mmCIF file of C-alpha atoms in Angstrom:
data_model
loop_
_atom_site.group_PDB
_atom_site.id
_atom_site.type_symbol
_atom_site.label_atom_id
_atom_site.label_comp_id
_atom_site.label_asym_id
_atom_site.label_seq_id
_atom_site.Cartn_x
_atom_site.Cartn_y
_atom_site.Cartn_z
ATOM 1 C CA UNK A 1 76.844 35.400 42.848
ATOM 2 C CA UNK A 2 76.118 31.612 42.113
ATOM 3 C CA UNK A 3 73.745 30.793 39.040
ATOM 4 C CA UNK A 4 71.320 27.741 38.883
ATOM 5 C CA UNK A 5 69.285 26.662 35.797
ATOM 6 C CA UNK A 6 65.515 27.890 36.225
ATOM 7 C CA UNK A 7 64.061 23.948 35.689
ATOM 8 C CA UNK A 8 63.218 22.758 32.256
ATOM 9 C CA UNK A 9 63.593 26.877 30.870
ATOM 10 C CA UNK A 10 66.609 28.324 28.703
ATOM 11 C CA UNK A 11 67.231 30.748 31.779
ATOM 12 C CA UNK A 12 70.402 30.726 34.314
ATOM 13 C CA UNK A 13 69.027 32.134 37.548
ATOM 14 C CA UNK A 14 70.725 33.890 40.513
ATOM 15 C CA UNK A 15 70.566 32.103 43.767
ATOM 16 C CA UNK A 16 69.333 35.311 44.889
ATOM 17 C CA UNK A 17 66.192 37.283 43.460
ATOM 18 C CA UNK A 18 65.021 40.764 44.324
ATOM 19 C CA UNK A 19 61.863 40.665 46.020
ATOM 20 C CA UNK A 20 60.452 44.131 45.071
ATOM 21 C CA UNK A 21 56.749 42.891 47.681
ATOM 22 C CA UNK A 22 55.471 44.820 49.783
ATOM 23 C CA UNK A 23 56.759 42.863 53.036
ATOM 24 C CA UNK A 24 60.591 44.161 52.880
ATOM 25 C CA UNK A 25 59.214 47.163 50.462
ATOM 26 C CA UNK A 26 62.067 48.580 49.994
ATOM 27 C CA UNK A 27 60.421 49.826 46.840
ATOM 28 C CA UNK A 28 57.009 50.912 48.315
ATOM 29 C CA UNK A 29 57.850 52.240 51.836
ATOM 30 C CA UNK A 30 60.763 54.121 50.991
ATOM 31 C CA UNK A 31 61.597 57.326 48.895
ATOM 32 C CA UNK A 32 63.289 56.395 45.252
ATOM 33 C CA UNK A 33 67.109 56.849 45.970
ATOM 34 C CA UNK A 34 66.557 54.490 48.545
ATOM 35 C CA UNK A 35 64.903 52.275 45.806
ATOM 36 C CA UNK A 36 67.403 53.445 43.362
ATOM 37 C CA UNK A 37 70.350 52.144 46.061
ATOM 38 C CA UNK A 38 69.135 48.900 46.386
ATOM 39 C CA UNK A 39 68.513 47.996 42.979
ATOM 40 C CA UNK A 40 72.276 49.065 42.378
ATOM 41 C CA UNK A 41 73.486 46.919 45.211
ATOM 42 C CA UNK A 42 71.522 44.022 43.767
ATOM 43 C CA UNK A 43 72.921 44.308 40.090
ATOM 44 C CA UNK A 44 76.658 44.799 41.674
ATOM 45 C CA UNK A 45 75.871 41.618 43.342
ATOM 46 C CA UNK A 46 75.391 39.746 40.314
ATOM 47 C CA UNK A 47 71.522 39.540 40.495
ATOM 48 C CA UNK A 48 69.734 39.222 37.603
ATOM 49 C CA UNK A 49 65.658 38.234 38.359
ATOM 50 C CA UNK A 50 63.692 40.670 39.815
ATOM 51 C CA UNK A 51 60.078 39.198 40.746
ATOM 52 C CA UNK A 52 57.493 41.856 41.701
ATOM 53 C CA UNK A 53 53.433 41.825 41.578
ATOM 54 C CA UNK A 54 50.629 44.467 40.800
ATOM 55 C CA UNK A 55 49.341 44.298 44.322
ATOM 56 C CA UNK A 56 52.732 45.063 45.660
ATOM 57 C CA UNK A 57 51.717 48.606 47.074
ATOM 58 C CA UNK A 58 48.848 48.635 44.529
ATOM 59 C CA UNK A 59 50.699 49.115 41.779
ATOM 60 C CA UNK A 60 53.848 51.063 42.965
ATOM 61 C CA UNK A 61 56.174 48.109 43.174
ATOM 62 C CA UNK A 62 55.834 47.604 39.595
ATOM 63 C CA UNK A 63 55.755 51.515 38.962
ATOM 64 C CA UNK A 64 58.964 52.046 40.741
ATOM 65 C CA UNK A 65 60.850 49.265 38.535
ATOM 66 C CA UNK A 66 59.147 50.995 35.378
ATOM 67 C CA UNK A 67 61.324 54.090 36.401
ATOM 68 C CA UNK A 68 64.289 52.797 37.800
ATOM 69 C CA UNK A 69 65.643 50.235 36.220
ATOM 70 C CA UNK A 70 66.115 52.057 32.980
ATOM 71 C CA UNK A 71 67.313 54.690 34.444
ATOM 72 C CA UNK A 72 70.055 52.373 36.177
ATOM 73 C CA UNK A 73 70.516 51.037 32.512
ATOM 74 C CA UNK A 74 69.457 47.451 33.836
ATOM 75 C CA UNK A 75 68.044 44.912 31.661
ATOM 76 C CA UNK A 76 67.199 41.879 34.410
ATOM 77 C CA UNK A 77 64.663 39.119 33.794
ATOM 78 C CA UNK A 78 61.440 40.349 35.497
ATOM 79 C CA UNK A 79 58.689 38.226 36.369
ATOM 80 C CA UNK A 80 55.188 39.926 37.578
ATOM 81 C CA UNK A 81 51.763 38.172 38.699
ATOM 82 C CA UNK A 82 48.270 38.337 38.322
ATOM 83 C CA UNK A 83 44.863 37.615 40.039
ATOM 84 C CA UNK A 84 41.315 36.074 39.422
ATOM 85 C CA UNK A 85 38.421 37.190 40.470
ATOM 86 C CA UNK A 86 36.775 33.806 41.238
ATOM 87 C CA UNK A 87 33.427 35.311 41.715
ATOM 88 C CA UNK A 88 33.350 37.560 38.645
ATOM 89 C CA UNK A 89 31.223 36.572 35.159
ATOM 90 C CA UNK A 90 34.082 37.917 32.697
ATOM 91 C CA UNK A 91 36.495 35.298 30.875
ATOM 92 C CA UNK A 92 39.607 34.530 32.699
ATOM 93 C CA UNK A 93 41.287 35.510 29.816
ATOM 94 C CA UNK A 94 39.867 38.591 29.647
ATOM 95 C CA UNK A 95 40.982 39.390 33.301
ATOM 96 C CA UNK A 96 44.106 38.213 32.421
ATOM 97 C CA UNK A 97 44.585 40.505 29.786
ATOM 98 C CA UNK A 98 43.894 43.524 31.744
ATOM 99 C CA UNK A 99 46.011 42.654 34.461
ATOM 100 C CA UNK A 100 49.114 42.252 31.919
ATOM 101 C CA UNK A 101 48.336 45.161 30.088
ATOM 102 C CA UNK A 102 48.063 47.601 33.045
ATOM 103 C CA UNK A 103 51.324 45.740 34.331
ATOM 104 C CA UNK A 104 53.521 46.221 31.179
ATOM 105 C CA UNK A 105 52.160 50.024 31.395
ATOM 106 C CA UNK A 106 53.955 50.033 34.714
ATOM 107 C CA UNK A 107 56.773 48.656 34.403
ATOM 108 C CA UNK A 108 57.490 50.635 30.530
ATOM 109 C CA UNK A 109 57.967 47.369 29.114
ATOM 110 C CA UNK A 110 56.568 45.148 26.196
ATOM 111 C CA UNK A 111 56.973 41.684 28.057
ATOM 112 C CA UNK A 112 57.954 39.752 30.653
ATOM 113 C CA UNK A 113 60.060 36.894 31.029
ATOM 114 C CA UNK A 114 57.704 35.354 33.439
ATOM 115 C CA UNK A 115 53.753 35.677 34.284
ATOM 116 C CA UNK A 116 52.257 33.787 37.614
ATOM 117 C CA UNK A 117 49.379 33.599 38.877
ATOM 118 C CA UNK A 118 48.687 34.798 42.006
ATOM 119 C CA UNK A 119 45.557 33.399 43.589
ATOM 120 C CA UNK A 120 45.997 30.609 46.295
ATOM 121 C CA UNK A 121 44.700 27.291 44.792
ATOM 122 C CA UNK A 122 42.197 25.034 46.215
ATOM 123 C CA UNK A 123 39.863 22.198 44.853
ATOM 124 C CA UNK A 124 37.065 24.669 45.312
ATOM 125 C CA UNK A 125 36.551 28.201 44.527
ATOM 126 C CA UNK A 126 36.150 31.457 47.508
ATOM 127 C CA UNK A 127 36.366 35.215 47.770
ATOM 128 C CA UNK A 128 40.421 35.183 46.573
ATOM 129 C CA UNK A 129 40.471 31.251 46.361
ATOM 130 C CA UNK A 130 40.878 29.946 42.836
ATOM 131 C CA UNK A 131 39.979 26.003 42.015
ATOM 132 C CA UNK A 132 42.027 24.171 39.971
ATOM 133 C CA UNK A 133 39.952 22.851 37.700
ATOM 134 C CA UNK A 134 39.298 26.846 36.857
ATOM 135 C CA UNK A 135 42.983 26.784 35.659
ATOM 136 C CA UNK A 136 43.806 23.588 33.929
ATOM 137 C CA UNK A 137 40.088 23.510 32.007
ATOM 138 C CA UNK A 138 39.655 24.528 28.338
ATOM 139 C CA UNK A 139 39.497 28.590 28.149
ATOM 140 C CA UNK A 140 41.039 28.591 31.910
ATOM 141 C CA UNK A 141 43.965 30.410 33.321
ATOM 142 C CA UNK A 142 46.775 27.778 31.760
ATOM 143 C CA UNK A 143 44.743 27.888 28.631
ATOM 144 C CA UNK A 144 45.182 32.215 28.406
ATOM 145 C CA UNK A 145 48.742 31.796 29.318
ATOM 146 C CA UNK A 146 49.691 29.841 26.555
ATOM 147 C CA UNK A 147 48.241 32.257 24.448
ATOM 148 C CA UNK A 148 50.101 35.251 26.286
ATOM 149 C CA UNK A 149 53.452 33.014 25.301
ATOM 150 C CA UNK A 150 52.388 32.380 21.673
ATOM 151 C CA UNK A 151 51.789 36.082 21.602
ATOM 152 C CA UNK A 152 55.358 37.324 22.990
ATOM 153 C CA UNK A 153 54.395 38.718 26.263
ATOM 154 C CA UNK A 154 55.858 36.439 28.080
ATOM 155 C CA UNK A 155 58.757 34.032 27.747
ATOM 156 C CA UNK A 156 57.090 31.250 30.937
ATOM 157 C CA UNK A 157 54.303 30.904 33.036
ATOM 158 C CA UNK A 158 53.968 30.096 36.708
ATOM 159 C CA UNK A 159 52.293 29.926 39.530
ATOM 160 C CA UNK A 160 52.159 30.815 43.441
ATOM 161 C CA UNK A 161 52.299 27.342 45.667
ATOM 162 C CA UNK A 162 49.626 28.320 48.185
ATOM 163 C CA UNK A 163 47.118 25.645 49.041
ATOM 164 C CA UNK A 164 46.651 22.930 49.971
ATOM 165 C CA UNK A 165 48.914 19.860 48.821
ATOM 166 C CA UNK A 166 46.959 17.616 46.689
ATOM 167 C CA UNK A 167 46.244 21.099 44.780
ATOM 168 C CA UNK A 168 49.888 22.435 44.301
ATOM 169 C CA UNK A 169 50.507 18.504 43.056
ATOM 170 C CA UNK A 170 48.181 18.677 40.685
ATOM 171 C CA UNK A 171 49.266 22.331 39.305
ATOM 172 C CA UNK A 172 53.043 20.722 38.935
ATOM 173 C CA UNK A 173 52.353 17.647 37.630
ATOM 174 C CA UNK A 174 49.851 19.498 34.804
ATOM 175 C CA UNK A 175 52.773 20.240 32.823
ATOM 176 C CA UNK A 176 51.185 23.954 32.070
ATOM 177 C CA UNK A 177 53.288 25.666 34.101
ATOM 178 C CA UNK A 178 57.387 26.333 33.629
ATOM 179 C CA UNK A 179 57.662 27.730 37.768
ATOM 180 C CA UNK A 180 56.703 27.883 41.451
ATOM 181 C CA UNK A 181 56.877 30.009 44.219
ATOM 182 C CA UNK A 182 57.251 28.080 47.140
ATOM 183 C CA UNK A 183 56.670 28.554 50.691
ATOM 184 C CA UNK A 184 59.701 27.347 52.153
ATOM 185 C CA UNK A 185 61.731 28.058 55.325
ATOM 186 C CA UNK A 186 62.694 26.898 58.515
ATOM 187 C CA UNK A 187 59.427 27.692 60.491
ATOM 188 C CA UNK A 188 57.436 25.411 58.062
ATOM 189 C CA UNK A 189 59.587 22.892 55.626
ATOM 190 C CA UNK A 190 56.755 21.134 54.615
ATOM 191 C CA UNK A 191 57.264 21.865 51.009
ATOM 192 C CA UNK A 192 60.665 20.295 50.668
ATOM 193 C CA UNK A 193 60.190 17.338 53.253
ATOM 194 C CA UNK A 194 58.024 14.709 54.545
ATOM 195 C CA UNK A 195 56.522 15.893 57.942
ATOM 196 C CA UNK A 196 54.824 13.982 60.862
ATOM 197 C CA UNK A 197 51.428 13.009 61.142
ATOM 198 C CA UNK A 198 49.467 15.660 63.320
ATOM 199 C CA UNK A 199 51.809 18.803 61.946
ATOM 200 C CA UNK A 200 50.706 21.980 63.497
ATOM 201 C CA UNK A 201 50.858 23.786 60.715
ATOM 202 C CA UNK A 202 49.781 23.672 56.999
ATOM 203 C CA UNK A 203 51.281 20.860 55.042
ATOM 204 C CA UNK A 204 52.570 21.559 51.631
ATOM 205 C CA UNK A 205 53.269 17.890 50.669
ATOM 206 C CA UNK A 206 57.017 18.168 49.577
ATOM 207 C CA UNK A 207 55.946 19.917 46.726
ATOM 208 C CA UNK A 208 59.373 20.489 45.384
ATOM 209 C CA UNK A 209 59.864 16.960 45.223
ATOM 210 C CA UNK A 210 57.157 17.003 42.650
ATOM 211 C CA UNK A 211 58.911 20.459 41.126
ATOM 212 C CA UNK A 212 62.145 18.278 40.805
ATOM 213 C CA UNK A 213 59.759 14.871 39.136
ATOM 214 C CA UNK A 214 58.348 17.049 36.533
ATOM 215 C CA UNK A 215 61.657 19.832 35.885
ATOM 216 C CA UNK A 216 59.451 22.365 37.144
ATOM 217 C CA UNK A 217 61.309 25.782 38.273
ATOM 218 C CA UNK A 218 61.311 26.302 41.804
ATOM 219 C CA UNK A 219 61.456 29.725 43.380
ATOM 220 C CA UNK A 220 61.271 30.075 47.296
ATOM 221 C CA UNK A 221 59.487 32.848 48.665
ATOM 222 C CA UNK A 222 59.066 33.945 52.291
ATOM 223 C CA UNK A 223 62.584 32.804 52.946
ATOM 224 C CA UNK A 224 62.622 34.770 56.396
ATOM 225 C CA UNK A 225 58.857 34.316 57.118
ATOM 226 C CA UNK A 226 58.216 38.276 56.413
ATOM 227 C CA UNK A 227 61.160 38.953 58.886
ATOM 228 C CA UNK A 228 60.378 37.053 61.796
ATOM 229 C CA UNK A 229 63.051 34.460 61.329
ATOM 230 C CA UNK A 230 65.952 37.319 60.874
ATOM 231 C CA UNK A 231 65.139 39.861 63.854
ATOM 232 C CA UNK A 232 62.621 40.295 66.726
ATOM 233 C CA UNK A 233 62.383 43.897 65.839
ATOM 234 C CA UNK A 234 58.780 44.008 63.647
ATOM 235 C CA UNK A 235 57.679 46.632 60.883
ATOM 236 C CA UNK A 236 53.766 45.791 61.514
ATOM 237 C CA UNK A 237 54.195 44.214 57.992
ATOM 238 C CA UNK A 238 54.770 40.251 59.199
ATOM 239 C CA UNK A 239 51.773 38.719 58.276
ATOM 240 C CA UNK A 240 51.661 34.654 57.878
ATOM 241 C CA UNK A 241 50.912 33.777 54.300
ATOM 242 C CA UNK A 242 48.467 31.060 55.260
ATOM 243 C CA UNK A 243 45.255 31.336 57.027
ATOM 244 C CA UNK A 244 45.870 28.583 59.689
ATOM 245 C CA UNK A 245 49.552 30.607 60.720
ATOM 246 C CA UNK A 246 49.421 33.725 63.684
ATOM 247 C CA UNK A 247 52.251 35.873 64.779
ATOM 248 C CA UNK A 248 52.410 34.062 68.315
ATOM 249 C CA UNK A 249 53.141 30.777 66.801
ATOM 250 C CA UNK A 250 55.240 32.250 64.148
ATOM 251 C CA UNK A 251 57.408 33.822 66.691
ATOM 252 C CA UNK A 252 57.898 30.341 68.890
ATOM 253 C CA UNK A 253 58.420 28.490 65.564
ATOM 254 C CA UNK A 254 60.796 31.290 65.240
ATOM 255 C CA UNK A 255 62.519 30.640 68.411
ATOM 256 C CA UNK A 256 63.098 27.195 68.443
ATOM 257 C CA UNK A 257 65.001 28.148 64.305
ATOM 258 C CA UNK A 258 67.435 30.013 65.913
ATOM 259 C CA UNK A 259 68.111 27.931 69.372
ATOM 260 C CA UNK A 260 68.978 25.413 66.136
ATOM 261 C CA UNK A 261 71.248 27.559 64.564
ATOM 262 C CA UNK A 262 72.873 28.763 67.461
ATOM 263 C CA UNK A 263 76.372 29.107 66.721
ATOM 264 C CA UNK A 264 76.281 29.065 62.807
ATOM 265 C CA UNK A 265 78.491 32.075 61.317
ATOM 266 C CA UNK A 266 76.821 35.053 59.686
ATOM 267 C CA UNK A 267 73.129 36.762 60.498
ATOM 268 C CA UNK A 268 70.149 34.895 61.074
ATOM 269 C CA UNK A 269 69.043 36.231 58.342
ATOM 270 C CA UNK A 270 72.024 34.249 56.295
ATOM 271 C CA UNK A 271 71.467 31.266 57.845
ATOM 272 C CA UNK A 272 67.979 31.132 57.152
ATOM 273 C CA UNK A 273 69.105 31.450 53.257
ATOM 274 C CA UNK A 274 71.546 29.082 53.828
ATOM 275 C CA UNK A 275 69.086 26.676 55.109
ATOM 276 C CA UNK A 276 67.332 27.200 51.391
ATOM 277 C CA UNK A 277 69.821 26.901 48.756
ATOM 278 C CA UNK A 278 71.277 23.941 50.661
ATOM 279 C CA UNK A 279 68.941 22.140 48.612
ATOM 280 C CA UNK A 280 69.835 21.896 45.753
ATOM 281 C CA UNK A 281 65.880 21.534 44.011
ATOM 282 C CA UNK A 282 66.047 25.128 44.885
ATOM 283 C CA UNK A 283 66.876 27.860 42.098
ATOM 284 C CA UNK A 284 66.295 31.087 43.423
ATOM 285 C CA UNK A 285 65.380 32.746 46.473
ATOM 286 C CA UNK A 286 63.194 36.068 46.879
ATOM 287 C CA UNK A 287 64.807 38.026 49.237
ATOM 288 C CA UNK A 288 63.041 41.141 50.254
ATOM 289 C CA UNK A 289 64.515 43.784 51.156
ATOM 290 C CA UNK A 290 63.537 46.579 53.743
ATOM 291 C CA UNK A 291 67.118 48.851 53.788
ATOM 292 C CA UNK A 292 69.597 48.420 50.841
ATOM 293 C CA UNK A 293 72.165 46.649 52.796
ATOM 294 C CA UNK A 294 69.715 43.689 53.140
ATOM 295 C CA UNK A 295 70.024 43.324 49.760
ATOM 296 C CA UNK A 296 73.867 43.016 50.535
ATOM 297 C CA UNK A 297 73.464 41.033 53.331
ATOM 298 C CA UNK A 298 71.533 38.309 51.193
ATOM 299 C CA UNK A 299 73.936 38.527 48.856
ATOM 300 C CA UNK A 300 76.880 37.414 51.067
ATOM 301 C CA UNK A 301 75.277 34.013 52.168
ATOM 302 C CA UNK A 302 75.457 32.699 48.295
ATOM 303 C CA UNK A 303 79.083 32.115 49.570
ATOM 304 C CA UNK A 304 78.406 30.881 52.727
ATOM 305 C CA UNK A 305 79.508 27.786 53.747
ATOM 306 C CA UNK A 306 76.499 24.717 53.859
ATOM 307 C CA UNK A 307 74.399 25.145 57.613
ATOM 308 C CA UNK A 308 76.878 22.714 59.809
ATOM 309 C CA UNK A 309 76.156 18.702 60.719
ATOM 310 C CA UNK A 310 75.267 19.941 64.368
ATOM 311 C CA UNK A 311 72.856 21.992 62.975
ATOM 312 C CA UNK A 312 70.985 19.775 60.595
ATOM 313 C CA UNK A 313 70.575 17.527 63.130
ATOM 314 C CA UNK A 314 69.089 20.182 65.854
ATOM 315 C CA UNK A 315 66.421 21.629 62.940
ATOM 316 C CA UNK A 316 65.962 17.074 62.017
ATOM 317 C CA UNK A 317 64.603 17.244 65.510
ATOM 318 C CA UNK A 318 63.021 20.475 65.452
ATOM 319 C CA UNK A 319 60.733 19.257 62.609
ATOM 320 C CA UNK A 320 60.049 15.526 63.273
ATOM 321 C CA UNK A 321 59.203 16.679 66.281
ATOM 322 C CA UNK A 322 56.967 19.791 65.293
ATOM 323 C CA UNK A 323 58.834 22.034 67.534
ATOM 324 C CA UNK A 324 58.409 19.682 70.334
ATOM 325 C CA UNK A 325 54.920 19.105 70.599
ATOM 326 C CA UNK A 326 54.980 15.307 69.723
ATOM 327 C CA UNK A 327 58.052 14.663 72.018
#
């Protein structure tokens, strides 16, 4: 396992994380040795971040790590997440508070080393939407964080990169928050590169450019695009994280990847990991896992060669071309 520094934090962070969501699940859809097999695979790897969320099989995600891990005798960093309820009357803080406490509960610790939140961002408020000025004002959500840090139950805060670009900007450049998770993969670069005018997809304005600006921690999530970038075989579980996104276009997005890659050594699945940490602005990468030997298998691409020249230049194309529909 290769180790990068988590931005402007103390911590040293595997290239690869363990996704305990409830895409790969192998947490929540699976029995606990199966659980209990990939955790082991991941520590014998040399991971040490786990990142999981209290809506991650309502609860069981985090549940499953409360049990496990010391029974494995593992002591990773663990990061876990939080919502909003835009809509309700009660303090953020208060929800806040709730949501940690119920989380600690389940996971049988005192702290984490890292709290998120979860809602996508947006300059206005919806149903799950949260607006930024709801985090960044006095008594907000970066307000309540802080005081979770001065308090000791958690080390950093973070947040979730879904929304729309001048939002995510504005949640980087705040200088409240010590992380990201970013949507980032080779159906939809936009967060780590300038794409064309009239891009079919969402935009998430090289956001890790403004990660790397302000020595904010970046972690990339949806690495394999809930699966569709690493087989055609599908769980029922591959849902597009944003709204705009459906499974047909996903899947021709998802053709065109791997016509790029033709040829590159390993598993799709490697190369589309490759494809990430070949950035270097990159510091870990959720991988989530549906069998144990996934976890393996992600594992093996941190010593992977670099995606080759030929290939760069077929994805180059691919994307300033947005999959061909501005040829």
């Amino acid at each position: 396992m290769k180790y990068r520094r988590l931005g402007r934090t103390d911590l040293e962070v595997s290239e690869i994380v363990f996704g305990a969501g409830w895409v790969g699940g192998v947490l929540i859809h699976h029995d606990a040795e199966v659980g209990r097999s990939a955790l082991r695979l991941a520590r014998e790897a040399g991971v040490n971040w786990i990142d999981t969320a209290p809506s991650y099989g309502d609860g069981i995600s985090e549940r499953a790590l409360g049990e496990l891990l010391p029974e494995l005798d593992w002591n990773p960093y663990l990061s876990t997440k939080f919502h909003v309820d835009p809509a309700s009357d009660r303090p953020v803080s208060e929800q806040i508070e709730e949501s940690v406490g119920r989380s600690l509960a389940r996971l049988n610790r005192t702290s984490v080393d890292l709290l998120q939140l979860h809602n996508p961002l947006g300059a206005g408020s919806d149903a799950r939407r949260l607006a930024v000025d709801r985090v960044l004002e006095p008594g907000g959500v970066a307000d309540a964080l802080d005081d979770l840090k001065r308090r000791g139950l958690t080390r950093y805060a973070g947040f979730t990169a879904n929304g729309d670009a001048d939002s995510l900007k504005r949640m980087v450049t705040s200088a409240r928050f010590d992380t990201a998770q970013v949507y980032y993969n080779m159906l939809n670069p936009s967060a780590g590169r300038a794409v064309p005018a009239g891009w079919s997809a969402i935009d998430f304005g090289n956001v890790i450019a403004h990660c790397e600006t302000c020595d904010v921690g970046v972690f990339v999530i949806r690495v394999l695009a809930a699966g569709v970038l690493a087989t055609a075989t599908r769980t029922g579980r591959e849902i597009p994280m944003y709204a705009s996104a459906d499974m047909a276009s996903e899947e021709l997005r998802a053709r065109a990847a791997w016509d790029a890659i033709d040829g590159e050594p390993g598993s799709r699945a490697q190369a589309a990991i490759r494809f990430v940490l070949d950035d270097r602005r990159v510091h870990g990468v959720l991988v989530g896992a549906n069998l144990p030997e996934h976890v393996s298998e992600a594992a093996a691409a941190v010593d992977m060669a670099p995606l080759q020249p030929d290939t760069g230049t077929a994805l180059h194309h691919l994307y300033s071309s947005d999959n061909g529909q501005l040829d």
